[in-house]
Structures are given as structure tokens and as C-alpha cells.
mmCIF file of C-alpha atoms in Angstrom:
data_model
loop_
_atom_site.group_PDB
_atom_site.id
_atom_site.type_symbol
_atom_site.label_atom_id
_atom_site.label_comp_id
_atom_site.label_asym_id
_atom_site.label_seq_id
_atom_site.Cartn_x
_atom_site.Cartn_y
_atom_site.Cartn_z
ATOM 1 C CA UNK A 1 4.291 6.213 -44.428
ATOM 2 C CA UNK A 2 5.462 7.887 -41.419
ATOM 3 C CA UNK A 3 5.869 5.859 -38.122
ATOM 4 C CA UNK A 4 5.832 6.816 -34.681
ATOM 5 C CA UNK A 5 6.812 5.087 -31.635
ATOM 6 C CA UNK A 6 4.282 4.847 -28.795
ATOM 7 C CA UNK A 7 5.490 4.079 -25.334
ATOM 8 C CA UNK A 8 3.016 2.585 -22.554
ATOM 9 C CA UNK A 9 0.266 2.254 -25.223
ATOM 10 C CA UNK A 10 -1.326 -0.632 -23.754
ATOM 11 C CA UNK A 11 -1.823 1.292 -20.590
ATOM 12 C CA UNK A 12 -5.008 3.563 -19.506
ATOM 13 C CA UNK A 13 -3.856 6.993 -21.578
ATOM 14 C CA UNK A 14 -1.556 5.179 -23.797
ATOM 15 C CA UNK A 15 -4.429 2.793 -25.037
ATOM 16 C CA UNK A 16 -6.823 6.024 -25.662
ATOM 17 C CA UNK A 17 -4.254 7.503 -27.657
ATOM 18 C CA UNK A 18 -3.103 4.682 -29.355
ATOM 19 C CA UNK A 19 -6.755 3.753 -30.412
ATOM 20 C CA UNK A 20 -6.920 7.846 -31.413
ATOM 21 C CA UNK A 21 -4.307 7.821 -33.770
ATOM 22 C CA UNK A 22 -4.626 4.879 -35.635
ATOM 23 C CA UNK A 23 -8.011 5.517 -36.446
ATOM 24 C CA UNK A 24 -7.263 8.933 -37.571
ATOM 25 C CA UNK A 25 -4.013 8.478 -39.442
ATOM 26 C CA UNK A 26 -4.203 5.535 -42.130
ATOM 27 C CA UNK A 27 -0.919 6.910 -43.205
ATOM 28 C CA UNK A 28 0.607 6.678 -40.067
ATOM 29 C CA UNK A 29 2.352 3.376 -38.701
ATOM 30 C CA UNK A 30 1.938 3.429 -34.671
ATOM 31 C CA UNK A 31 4.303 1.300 -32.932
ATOM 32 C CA UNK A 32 3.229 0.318 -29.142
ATOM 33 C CA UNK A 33 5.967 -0.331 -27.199
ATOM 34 C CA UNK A 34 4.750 -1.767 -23.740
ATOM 35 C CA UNK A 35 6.110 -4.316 -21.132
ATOM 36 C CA UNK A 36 2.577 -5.276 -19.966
ATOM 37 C CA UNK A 37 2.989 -4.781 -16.498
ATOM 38 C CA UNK A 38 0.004 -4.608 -14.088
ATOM 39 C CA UNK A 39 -1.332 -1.948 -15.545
ATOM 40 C CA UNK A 40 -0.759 -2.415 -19.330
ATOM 41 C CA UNK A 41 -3.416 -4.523 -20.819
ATOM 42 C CA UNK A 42 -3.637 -5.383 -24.543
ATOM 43 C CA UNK A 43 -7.045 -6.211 -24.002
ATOM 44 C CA UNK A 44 -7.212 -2.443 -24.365
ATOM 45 C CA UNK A 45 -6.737 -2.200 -27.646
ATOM 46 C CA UNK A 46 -8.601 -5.421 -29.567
ATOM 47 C CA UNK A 47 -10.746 -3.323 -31.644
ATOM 48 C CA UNK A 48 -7.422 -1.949 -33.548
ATOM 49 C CA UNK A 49 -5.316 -4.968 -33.007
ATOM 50 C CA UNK A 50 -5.718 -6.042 -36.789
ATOM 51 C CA UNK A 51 -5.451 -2.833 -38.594
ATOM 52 C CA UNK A 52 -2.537 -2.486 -40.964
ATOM 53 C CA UNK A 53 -0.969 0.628 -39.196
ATOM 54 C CA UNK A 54 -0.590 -0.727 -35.386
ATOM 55 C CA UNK A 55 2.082 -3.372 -34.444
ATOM 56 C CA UNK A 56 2.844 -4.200 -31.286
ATOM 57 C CA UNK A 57 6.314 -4.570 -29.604
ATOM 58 C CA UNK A 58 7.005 -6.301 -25.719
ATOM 59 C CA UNK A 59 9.546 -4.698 -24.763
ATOM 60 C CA UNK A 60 11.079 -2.620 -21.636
ATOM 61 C CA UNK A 61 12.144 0.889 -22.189
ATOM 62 C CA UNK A 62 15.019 0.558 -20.009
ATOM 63 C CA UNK A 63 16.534 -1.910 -22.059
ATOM 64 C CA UNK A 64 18.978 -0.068 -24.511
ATOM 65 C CA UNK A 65 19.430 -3.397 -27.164
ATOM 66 C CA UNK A 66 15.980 -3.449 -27.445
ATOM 67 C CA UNK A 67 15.198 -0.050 -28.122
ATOM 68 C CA UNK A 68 17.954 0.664 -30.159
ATOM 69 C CA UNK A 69 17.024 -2.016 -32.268
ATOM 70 C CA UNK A 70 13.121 -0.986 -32.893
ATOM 71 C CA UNK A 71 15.051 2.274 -33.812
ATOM 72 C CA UNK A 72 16.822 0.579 -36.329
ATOM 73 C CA UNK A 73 13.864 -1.708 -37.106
ATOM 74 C CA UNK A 74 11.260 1.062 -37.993
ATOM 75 C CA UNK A 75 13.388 3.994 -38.236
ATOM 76 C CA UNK A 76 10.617 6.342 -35.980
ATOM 77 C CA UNK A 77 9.593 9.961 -37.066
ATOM 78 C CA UNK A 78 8.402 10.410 -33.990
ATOM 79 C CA UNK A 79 8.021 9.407 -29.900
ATOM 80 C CA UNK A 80 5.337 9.747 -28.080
ATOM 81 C CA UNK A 81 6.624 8.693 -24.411
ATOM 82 C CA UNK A 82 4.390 7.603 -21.915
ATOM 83 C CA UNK A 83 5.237 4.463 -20.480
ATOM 84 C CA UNK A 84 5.806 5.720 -16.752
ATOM 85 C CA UNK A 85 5.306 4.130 -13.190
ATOM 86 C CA UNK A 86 2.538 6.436 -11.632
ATOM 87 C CA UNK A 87 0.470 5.537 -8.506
ATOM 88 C CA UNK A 88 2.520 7.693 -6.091
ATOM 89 C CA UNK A 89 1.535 5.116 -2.619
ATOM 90 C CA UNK A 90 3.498 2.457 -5.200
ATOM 91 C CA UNK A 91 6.162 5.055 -5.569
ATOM 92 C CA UNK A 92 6.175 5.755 -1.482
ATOM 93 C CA UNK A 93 6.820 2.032 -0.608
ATOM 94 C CA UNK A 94 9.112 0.795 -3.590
ATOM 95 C CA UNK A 95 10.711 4.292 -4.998
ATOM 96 C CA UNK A 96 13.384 2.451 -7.051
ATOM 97 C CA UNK A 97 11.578 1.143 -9.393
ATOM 98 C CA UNK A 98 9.912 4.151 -9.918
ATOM 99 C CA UNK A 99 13.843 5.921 -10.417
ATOM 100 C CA UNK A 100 14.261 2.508 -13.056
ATOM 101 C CA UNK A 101 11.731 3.110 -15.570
ATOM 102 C CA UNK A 102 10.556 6.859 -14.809
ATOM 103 C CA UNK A 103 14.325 7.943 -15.101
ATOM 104 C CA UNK A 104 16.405 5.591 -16.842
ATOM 105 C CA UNK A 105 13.958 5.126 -19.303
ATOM 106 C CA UNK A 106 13.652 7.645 -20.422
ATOM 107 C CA UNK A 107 17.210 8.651 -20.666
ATOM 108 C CA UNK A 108 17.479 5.517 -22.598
ATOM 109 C CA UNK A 109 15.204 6.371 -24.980
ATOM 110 C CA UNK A 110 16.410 9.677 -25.537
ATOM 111 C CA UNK A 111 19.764 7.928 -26.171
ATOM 112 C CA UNK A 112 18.450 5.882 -28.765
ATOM 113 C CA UNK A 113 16.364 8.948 -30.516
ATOM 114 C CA UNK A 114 19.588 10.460 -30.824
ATOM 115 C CA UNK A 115 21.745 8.013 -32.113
ATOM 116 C CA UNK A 116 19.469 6.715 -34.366
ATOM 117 C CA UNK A 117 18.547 10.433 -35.986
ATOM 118 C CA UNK A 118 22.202 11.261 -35.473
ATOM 119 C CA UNK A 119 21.344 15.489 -36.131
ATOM 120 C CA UNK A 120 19.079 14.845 -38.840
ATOM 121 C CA UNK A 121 16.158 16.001 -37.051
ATOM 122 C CA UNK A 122 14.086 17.453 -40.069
ATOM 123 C CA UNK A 123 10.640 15.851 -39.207
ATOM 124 C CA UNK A 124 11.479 14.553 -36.409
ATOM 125 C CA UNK A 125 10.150 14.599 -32.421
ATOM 126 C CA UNK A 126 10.513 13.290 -29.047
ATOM 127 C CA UNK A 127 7.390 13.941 -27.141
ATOM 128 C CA UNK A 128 7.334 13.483 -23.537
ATOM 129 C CA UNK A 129 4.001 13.379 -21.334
ATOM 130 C CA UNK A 130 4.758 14.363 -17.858
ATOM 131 C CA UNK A 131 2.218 15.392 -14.986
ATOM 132 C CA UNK A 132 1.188 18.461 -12.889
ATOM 133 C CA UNK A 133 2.567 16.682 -9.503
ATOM 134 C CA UNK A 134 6.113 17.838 -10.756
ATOM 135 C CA UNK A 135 5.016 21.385 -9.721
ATOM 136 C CA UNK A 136 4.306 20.409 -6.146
ATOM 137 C CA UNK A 137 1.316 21.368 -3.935
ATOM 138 C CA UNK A 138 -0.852 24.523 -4.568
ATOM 139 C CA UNK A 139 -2.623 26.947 -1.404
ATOM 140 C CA UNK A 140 -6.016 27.707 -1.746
ATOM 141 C CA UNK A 141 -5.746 29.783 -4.378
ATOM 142 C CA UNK A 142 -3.392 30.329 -7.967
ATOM 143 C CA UNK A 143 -2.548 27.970 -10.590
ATOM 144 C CA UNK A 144 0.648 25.794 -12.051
ATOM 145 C CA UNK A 145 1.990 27.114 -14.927
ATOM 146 C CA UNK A 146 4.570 26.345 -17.343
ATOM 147 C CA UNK A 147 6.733 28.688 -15.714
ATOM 148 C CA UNK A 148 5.961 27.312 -12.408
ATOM 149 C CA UNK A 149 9.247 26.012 -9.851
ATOM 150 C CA UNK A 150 9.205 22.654 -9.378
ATOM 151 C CA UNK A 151 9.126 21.293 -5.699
ATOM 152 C CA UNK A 152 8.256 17.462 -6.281
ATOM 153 C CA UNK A 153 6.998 15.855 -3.374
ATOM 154 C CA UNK A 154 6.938 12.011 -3.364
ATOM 155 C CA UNK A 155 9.068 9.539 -5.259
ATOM 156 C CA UNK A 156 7.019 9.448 -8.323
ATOM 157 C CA UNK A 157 6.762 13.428 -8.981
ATOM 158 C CA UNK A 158 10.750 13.499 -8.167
ATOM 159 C CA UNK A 159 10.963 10.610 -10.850
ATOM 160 C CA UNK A 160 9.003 12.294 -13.889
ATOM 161 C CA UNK A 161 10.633 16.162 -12.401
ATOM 162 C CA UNK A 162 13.801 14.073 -12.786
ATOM 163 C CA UNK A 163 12.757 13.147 -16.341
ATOM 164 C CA UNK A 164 11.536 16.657 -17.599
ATOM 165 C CA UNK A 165 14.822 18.349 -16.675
ATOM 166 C CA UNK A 166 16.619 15.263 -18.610
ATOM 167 C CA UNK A 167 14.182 15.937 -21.819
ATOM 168 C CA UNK A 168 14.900 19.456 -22.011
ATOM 169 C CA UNK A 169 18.633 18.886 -21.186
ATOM 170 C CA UNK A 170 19.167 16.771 -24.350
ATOM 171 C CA UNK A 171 17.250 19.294 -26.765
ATOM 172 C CA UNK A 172 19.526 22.011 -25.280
ATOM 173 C CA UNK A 173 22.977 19.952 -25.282
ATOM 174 C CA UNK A 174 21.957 18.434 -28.364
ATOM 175 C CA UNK A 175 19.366 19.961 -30.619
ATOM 176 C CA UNK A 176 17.066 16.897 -30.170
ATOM 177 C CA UNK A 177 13.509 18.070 -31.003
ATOM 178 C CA UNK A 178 11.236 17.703 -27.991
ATOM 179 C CA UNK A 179 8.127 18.814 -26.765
ATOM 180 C CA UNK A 180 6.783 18.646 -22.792
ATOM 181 C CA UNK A 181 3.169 18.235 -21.869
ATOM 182 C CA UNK A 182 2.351 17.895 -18.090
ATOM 183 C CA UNK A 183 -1.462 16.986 -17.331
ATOM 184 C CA UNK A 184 -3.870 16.994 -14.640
ATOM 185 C CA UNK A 185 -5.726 13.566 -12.958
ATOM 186 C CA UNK A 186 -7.243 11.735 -16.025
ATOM 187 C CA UNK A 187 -10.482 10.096 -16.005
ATOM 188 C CA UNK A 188 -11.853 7.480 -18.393
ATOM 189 C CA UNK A 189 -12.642 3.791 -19.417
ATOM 190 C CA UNK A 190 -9.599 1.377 -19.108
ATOM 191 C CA UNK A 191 -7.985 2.592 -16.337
ATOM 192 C CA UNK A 192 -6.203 0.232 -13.732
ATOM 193 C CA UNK A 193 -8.455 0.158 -10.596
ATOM 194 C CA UNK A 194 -5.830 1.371 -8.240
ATOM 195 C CA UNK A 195 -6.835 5.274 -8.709
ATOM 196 C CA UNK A 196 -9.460 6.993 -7.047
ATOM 197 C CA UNK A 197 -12.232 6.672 -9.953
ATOM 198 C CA UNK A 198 -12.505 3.093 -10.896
ATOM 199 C CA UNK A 199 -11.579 2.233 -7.345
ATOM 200 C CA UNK A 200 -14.390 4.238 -6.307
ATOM 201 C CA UNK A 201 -17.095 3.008 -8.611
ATOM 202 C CA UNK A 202 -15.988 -1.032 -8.501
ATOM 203 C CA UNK A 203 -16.008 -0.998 -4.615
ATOM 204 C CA UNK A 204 -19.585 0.954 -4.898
ATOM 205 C CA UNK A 205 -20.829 -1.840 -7.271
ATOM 206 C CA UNK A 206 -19.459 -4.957 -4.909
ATOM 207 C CA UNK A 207 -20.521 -2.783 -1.528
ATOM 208 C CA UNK A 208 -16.871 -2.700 -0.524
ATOM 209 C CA UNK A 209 -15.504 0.587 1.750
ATOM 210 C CA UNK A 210 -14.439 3.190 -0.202
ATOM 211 C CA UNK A 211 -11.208 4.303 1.158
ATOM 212 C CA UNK A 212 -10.619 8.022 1.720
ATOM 213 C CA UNK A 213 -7.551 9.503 2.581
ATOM 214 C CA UNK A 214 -7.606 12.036 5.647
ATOM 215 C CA UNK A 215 -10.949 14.254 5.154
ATOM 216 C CA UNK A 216 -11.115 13.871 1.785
ATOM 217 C CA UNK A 217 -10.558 17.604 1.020
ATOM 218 C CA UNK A 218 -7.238 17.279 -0.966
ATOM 219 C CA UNK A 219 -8.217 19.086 -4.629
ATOM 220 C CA UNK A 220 -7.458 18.106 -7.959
ATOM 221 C CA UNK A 221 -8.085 19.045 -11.384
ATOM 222 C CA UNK A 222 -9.701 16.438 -13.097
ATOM 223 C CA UNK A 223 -9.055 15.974 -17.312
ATOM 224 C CA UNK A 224 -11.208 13.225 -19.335
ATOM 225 C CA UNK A 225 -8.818 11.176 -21.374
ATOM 226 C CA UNK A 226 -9.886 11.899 -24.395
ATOM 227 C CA UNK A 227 -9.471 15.516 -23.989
ATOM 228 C CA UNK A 228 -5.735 14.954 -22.735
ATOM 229 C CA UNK A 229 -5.569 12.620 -26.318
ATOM 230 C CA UNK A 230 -7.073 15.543 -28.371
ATOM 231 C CA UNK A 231 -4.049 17.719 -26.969
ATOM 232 C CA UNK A 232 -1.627 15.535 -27.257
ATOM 233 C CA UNK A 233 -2.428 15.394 -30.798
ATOM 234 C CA UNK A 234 -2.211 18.746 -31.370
ATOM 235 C CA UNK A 235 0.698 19.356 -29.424
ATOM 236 C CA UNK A 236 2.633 16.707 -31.772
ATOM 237 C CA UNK A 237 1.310 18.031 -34.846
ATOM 238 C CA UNK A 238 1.304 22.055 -33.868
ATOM 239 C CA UNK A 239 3.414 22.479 -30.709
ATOM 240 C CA UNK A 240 6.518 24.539 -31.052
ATOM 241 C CA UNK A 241 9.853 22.491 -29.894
ATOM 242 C CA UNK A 242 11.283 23.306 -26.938
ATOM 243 C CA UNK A 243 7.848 24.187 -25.270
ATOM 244 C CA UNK A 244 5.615 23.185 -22.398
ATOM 245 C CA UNK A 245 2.513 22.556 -22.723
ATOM 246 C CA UNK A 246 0.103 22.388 -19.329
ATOM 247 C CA UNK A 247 -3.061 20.298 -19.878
ATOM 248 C CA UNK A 248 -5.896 20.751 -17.689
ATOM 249 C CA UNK A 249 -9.252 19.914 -17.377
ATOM 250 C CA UNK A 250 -10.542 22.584 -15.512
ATOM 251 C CA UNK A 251 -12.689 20.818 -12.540
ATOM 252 C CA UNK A 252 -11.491 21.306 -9.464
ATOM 253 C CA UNK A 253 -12.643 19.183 -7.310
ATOM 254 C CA UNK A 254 -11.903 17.785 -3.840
ATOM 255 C CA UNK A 255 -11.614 13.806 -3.377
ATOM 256 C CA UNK A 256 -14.518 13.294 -0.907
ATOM 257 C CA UNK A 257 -16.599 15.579 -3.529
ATOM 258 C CA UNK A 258 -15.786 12.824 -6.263
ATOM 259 C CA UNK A 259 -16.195 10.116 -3.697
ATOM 260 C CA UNK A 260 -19.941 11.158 -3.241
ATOM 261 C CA UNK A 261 -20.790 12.266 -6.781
ATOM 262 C CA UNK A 262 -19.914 8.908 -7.629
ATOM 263 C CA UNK A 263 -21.971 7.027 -4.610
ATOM 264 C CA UNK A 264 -24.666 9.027 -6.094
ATOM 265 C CA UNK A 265 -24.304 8.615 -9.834
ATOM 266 C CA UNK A 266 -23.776 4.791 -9.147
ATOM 267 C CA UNK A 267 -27.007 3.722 -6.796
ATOM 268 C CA UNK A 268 -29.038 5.308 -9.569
ATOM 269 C CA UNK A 269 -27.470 3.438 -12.299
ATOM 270 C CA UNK A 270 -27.672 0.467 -10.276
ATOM 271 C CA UNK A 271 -31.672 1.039 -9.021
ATOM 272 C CA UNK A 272 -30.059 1.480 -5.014
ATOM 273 C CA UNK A 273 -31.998 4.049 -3.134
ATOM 274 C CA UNK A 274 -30.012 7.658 -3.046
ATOM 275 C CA UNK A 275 -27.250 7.638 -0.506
ATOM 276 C CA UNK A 276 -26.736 3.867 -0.066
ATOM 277 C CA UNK A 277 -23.305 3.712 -1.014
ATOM 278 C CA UNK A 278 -22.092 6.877 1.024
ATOM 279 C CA UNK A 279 -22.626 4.599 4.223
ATOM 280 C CA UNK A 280 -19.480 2.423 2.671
ATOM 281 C CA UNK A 281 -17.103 5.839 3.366
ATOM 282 C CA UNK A 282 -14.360 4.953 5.684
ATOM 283 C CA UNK A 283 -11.723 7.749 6.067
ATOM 284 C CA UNK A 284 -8.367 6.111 6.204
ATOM 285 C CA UNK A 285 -4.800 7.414 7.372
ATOM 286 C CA UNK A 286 -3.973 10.097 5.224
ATOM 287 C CA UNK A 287 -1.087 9.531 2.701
ATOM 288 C CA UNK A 288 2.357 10.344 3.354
ATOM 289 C CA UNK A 289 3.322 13.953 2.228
ATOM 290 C CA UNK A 290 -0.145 14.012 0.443
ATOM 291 C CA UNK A 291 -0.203 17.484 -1.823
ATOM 292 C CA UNK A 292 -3.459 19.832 -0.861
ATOM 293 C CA UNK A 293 -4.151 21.092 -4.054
ATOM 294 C CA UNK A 294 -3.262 21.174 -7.801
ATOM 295 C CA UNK A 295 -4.622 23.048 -10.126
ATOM 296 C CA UNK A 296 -3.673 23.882 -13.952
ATOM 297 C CA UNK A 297 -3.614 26.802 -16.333
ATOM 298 C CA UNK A 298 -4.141 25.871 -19.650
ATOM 299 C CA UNK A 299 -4.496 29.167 -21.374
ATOM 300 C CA UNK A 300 -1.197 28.848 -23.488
ATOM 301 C CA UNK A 301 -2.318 25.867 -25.205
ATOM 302 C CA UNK A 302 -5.692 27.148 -24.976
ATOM 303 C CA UNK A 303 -4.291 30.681 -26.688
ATOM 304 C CA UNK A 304 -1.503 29.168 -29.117
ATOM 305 C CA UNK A 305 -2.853 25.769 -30.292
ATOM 306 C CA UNK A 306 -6.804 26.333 -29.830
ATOM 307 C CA UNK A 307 -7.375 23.584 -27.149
ATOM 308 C CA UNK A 308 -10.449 23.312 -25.155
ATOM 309 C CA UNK A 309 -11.721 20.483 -23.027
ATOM 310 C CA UNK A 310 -14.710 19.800 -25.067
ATOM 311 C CA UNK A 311 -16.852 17.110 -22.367
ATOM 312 C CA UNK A 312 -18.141 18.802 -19.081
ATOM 313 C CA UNK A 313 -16.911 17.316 -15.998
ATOM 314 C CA UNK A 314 -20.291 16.080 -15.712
ATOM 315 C CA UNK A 315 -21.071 14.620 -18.537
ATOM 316 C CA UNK A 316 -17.425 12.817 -18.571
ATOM 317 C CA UNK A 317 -18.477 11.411 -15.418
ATOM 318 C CA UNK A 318 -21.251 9.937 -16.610
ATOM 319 C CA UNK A 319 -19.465 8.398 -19.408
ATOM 320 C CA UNK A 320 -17.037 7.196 -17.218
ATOM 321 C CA UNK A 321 -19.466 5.260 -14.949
ATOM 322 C CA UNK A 322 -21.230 4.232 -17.501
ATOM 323 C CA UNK A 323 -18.354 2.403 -18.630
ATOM 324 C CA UNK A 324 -17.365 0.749 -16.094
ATOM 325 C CA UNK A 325 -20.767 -0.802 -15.175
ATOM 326 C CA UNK A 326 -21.005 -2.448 -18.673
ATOM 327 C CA UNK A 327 -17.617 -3.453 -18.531
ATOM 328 C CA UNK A 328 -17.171 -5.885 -15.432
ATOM 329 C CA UNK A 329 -16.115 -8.323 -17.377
ATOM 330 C CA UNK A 330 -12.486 -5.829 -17.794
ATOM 331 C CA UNK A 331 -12.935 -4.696 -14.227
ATOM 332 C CA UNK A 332 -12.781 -8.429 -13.035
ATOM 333 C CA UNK A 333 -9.772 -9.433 -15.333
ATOM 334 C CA UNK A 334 -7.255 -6.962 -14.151
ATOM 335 C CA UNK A 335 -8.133 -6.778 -10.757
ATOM 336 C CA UNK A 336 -7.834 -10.746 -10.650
ATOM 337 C CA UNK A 337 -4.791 -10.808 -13.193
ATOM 338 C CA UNK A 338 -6.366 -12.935 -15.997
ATOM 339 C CA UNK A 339 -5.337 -9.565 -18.313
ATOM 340 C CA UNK A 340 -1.728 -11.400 -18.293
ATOM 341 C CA UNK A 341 -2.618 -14.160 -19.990
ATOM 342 C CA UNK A 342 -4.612 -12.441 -23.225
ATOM 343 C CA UNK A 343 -0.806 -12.135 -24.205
ATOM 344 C CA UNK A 344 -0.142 -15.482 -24.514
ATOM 345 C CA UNK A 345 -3.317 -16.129 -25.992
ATOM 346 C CA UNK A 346 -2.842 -13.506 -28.826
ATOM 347 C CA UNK A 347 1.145 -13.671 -29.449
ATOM 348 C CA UNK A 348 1.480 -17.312 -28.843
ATOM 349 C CA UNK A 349 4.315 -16.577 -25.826
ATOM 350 C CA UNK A 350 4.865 -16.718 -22.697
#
């Protein structure tokens, strides 16, 4: 039985993927590693919490004993890193912690990859998930690349940059296998209710303002989660080392276009006459170095590995609400902090 080591999985894209590959590989034994901050909730994953193949490990990835000794433990075929601090106005007013777990984490994992495989690498991989915001901001027009300079712009895109060049530094120095994949803005069920989407459709639901920064015409390209899991998959299994891989979802759209797709998808859902919830749009002070526009090509995973997005922004949006309204039960948990304690409840610790 291989086993592969899963970093952030109790979070919004590690859950998905988590969920994704123990379903699909029997064979494989997937080892979360998460320290259940505010956004990592094993309530995420109860429907797989039982099956043979999935064990779960608290743990911080900055702390080399601990690492080094699920290393030793369960002697990993593979990483799959995503554990990462990533809501850049966190990153604006407490940067270091973002430098902590974004940087040093992942140098410490890399450190404990390579000890523990010590140039055996046959079989072996250390995937990291990274993020379009490394490549900076975009004009009106042209895409990011792999090839593209990077030209971070807040704490957080300096922090996973930072990370990247470390990645690819330790395959060149020394031979580790590695792959790169850096994605667009995911969308999807269980994610924290700090980013635009779930904010969005929660405040709708409890008639709250819904916050826009500036006008509301910064762009982004928007990917359903389980179209970035789908990739990641293949990337792992198919990928060639040394490579980046750019994931997008390709949906541009700008946030005040979002803002009112969702006003409009939500007061149907909810039986509210059509434009209700756009009178709840309050334009705020716009965000500190706030990038225009990103946008992704995705043609050479599209041309090399065979990747397509395969839900329409449209219908993933309707998913995505859809989800949310039958789950306020979830919504009210982690936005009140009742999440933490499922921990105790399951593991028996505090």
C-alpha cells in the first residue's frame, strides 16, 4: 500500500482532495496532516473519517520533531502540500505568521522529505500547491503563465513566491522530485467564510452588508474545487518533475459581477423578490495594494496532461449556493467557533 502525506487536508481544498483520493484509491493510505486552525475543520471530512485508508495526524508543519517523525512513522511515497496561511487582509495586518508557516514550513517539510528518502527517490514526490497571486497583477489584457516573472504583491503572495523558489531550489540542489501547481480563486462547499463567496452568500441569507472593496471591478479567474482536485490528481499521477503546472478555471470575472450574480441566485433560492439583496451593497475602502486583475493560461496542462474544467462557471455557482443554503448548520459552527471543539469530541483531546 502506498501512502501519501496530505498537508492542510482538513481545510477548504485540502478536505475536497482528501475526500477525492480516498474514495478513489483503496490502495492508497492518505495521511492528513493539519493543525486545525480557524480554517481547518475536521467536520469536513466525517463521511471518510472511518475508512481504513485515512488517518489523521494534529500536527504543525513547522515543527521539524513532528514531521520528521510521521516520516519515520509512515515512511510517505508522496506529499501533497497545502497547508498554507491564505486570506491576504490576514497576511496585510499580521505578515509573520504568514512568513512562519507559508515559508518555514515548507522548508521544513522539504527537509524532512529529504532526509527521510535520503536520494532514493524512485517513486517518490513532493507536490507543492501554490497560487496565481505569486505572478502579481495583470492589465486589461494577457494571461499568467508558467513562464511568467513573479512580482508578489502583499505578504501572503511574497510568502508562497518565497516558497516556490525554495521547492524548486531543493529539486535543483538536490534531486528531490517535485512538482508546482499554482491555481486561480477556488469556489466550493466547505470553505471558511472569510472569502468573497461564502461571505457573500451567508451575509445575503442573514441580510447583512455585503462588503465590496473599492468599485468592485478587480478581476479574477474563478476555478470550482473539484476541478482544481481533478488536476491535482493528474498532476501527481502524470506531471513531469520539475514542472509547473497553472490551473485555471477560465471565468473571468470582476468582484461586484460575483457580488450580484450571487444577490440574484440567492433571493430566488430563498423566495425574496429579484434584487432584494443588491440594496445590502456597501462599497468599502479598497484593500491595500489590491491586484486589478489575474488571469490564467492553462493550455500546458490542458495540452500535456488532458485537463479541462469540466463544470461551467454557472452551473458551479449554483452548486455552490446550493450548498451553502442547506448547510447552515456548518456555516454557523465555524463562523461561531464550535468547529474547535468536534476535535475533542472525536479524538478525546484537548
Amino acid at each position: 500500500m502506498k501512502t501519501i502525506l496530505v498537508t492542510g487536508g482538513a481545510g477548504f481544498i485540502g478536505s475536497h482532495l482528501v475526500r477525492h483520493w480516498v474514495k478513489k484509491y483503496p490502495d492508497t493510505k492518505v495521511v492528513n496532516l493539519d493543525k486545525l486552525t480557524y480554517a481547518g475543520n475536521l467536520e469536513n471530512l466525517k463521511d471518510v473519517e472511518d475508512m481504513p485508508n485515512y488517518v489523521f495526524e494534529k500536527g504543525d508543519i513547522v515543527d521539524c520533531e513532528r514531521v520528521s517523525g510521521l516520516f519515520e512513522k509512515y515512511r510517505f511515497d508522496g506529499v501533497i502540500h497545502l497547508a498554507a496561511e491564505s486570506h491576504v487582509d490576514r497576511s496585510i495586518s499580521d505578515p509573520m505568521e504568514f512568513i512562519r508557516t507559508n515559508i518555514v514550513g515548507t522548508v521544513t517539510l522539504l527537509n524532512a522529505a529529504r532526509a527521510a528518502w535520503n536520494g532514493d527517490f524512485a517513486g517518490k514526490l513532493f507536490y507543492h500547491v501554490s497560487t496565481d497571486e505569486v505572478y502579481g497583477s495583470l492589465g486589461d489584457e494577457g494571461y499568467f503563465t508558467e513562464t511568467t516573472r513573479y512580482d508578489p504583491r502583499s505578504p501572503y503572495s511574497a510568502s508562497k513566491a518565497a516558497s516556490d523558489h525554495l521547492v524548486r531550489a531543493y529539486h535543483h540542489t538536490y534531486g528531490l522530485p517535485v512538482v508546482i501547481s499554482n491555481c486561480s480563486n477556488n469556489y466550493g462547499g466547505y470553505q471558511f467564510p472569510e472569502k468573497l463567496i461564502p461571505l457573500v452568500i451567508n451575509n445575503i441569507r442573514n441580510r447583512k452588508p455585503l462588503p465590496v472593496y473599492g468599485k468592485g471591478l478587480n478581476v479574477r479567474d474563478w476555478l470550482y474545487v473539484g476541478d482544481h482536485v481533478q488536476a491535482i490528481d493528474l498532476i501527481f499521477h502524470k506531471g513531469q518533475v520539475g514542472e509547473t503546472y497553472n490551473v485555471g478555471g477560465h471565468n473571468e470575472k470582476r468582484n461586484i459581477e460575483i457580488v450580484k450574480l450571487l444577490c440574484l441566485l440567492v433571493d430566488r433560492k430563498l423566495g425574496r423578490p429579484q434584487g432584494d439583496s443588491e440594496t445590502l451593497i456597501t462599497y468599502v475602502q479598497d484593500r491595500a495594494g489590491h491586484d486589478l486583475r489575474y488571469a490564467i493560461d492553462s493550455s500546458k496542462l490542458v495540452d500535456r496532461l488532458g485537463w479541462n474544467p469540466s463544470v461551467t462557471f454557472e452551473q458551479g455557482m449554483e452548486r455552490t449556493v446550493d450548498w451553502y443554503l442547506a448547510n447552515e448548520e456548518w456555516l454557523r459552527g465555524v463562523t461561531s467557533g464550535d468547529y474547535l471543539h468536534y476535535y475533542t469530541r472525536q479524538y478525546g483531546e484537548k
